[in-house]
C-alpha angles and dihedrals in degrees: 000000000000135000117262091248091056092046089055096045093046089050092052090049090051090053091054098255111150102172133051120192116212153146113220119234140154096269092060098038093122089064093061099071090033091061088060088062092056108054092168089072113068115206115218113200112213127201092241135010092247088057091050091054092046088052090053089051092052090047090054096047096047098040102039091230127089128279127228128213126185130191144132121288123249108030093015094053090042089058090053098053096092091051091050091049090050092052090046094055092048095040092240116165113238136155114209118191124188129188122235139190119269114284092243090057098051113128095007096106100262114165113276094002105168098163125131088275090065126010095353101219095201089059090048090054098039098086092051099043139058090234134007128176145145118247095226095183135028086230088066096049097094099051096038091049090051092046090052091054092049093047088050090053092055139143093263097032123213147126125318132193135213122190108208119200118209090253091061094049095052099029120098126256120207098201137057125229115259114214116257112248107260088222087066092049091053105026121187096205123150140163098239093191091056090048093051092048093049093046091059084086088061097044096043093227092174094068093269092112129232122316111251106184098061125156135181128226108199118205135182091286089075089059094043091051094048086236102135094106092049090050093053091048095051093043090054094044094053103024092244116171112227130205124180135208116246090253090055097044108146097028086106116036107254093213091056115116089237095050118115092181125223121347121206125014111031088357129159127260089240093059093046092048093051103039097041093044114124086219094062109117102191138001120204111203115199118198102334125134087215092233127165098283096040091055100043090256091317089300114206086216091066089092115124115195093248096032132239128305106213119198117193141144090224115076091202092059090054097044096050100063107006128094118239112276095021101081123096120197106211154072118310094228092052090050092052088054090055092044091059095052134098116304093014091054091048091052092049092047091054091060100045097102094047092048092049091054091045092050091049090055093049094047090047088073126070116287100202138039123241095006091173087073090068088072096033117152092196123138118239088045122261111238092225090060091057095046092049092049091046092056090052093046096051124077116250093255095049119125118234121197119193125202129209121282141063089314088067090067094050093047094044091051104039106025112086118212122200108188141027117279093018095101112048128179136153092237104169108046095017105196113193114246094020091120096060097068092027089062089055090053090049091053090053092049095048108035114190093027120113110241125199128185124200108204141149140236092256089054091049090056090058105043105359093119089073090075084080087069090058089053094047093054097033094237117178099239123144108208108205108194115194097202110193098155092246147073086265109211092031092051092048087062101032101049089065089061096065144282097299095055087044092055095043092056098048123100125210113254098254122189097245092172090056090047090052094049090051088057095049104267129123109244146173139192117223125194104150123075091225090060096055099082098044092044092054091045091054092048094049091048092055118100096215135038121310131185126203119194104207113193102219141182115275096202101046106134113240116238096245096111098132092047093047091049093052092046090052094052096041125102128182088226095059 
């Protein structure tokens, strides 16, 4: 027999979890001594519960496992709702646990009671999780904990929540957790009949002949399915050009000769040229929900002659934007296996020479917009200059996280990523300040790897206090603050509407380097272009956390020209 706290911690240890992100509070007091009995799990104390959950999200995305956040119910769980919603929209695996009053005390007015008799925490979390419940008896802990892990796994994957009354934490459990089969955590399921029917468009089964100009758009499903290596292999075998969504940036090396770069928001000119080409025969979409940003604002020009084959584990994602007969319900890696077989391989081989010539033409043109800005000598600093220098300063295997704001566009466009889970951004919900604690979680998941976060001054106002956690645990995170004295993307729109919108979207020029030093980090302020490279070199060479406050241009146009043009010409009624 073992206390509920020990059952949970032993289960996490069995599943390979070595960090737990938390904020202590009365409702989870029994966990505090229990953590001392499990030295293999390192508790990381965040400044606020929302930060703890964002850290768990970053840990999951960087490490390929799941992240765990722990806090009190009521106000603590309330603080974690945005993080759960963020993980839900990006299909990030996260277990959130919240403490609750003893079952016998529910509804009697005990301090911070958030049980179903009052606020009902599981109902609060339900819309932003795949599964949320209260463990109403210690006898139910084993099977509800296992169910939560399986619901988290999906498909589709996402965050789950367990509310844990005091009785469950201190009550005794008679069984031990048995590890979930890894094959269930990373299933390779596919509807082979759907795949064969969809691939008729490639083979030209109806006497039209094989499609030659074929391209791949890789989405987050490639990362979730651990299929990046298979994608590179099949692209090289058949000379298939590959673009990625912004969420999947890095799943295909962006310095590869077959890389088109990012398509959609902040995408490259190569990707736009290839995927919106009227000559494109067939587009194979792997693991993208085909949302606004993945589709260049649902561009009407994204219309290959033979349509799009969309592969996804979620039927809803296929049905929303995919023509009948061209959806494939299944894992991206399993689909790539089918694509490389028999008649499909023969059809792809027939088009190799034409695709090689086509790719040479595309890559003969410029890849990026405004490349002069990468060497800009402007004061205040141009954001592109900082992003370009950051890429050069970081080792190839470094992990870059990118927060929400105008800086997301510059990083998405100019920062090359070379491997899965090395470019991380909350691309769908996009909460400001998410990246600050998420970078801390990433550093815990990938010890020994240099971590860099690109964030903004608006983001720092929201979650900047979490940098203190990086200092407390001596985590090697470089916090790159692009400080333009504004809520960047919002100001770029609002300042054109008059002086009041302009003023409301500006941010005071805070001394973020001074703030960082007060919290125990090394820090620097950079205003001159000649100081950018040495400042980044010093930060990367530092063992612990380092923050650089870069004073940047407020009015620098973001490199989203293709996306903006498609959004301008688009109508829902088309």
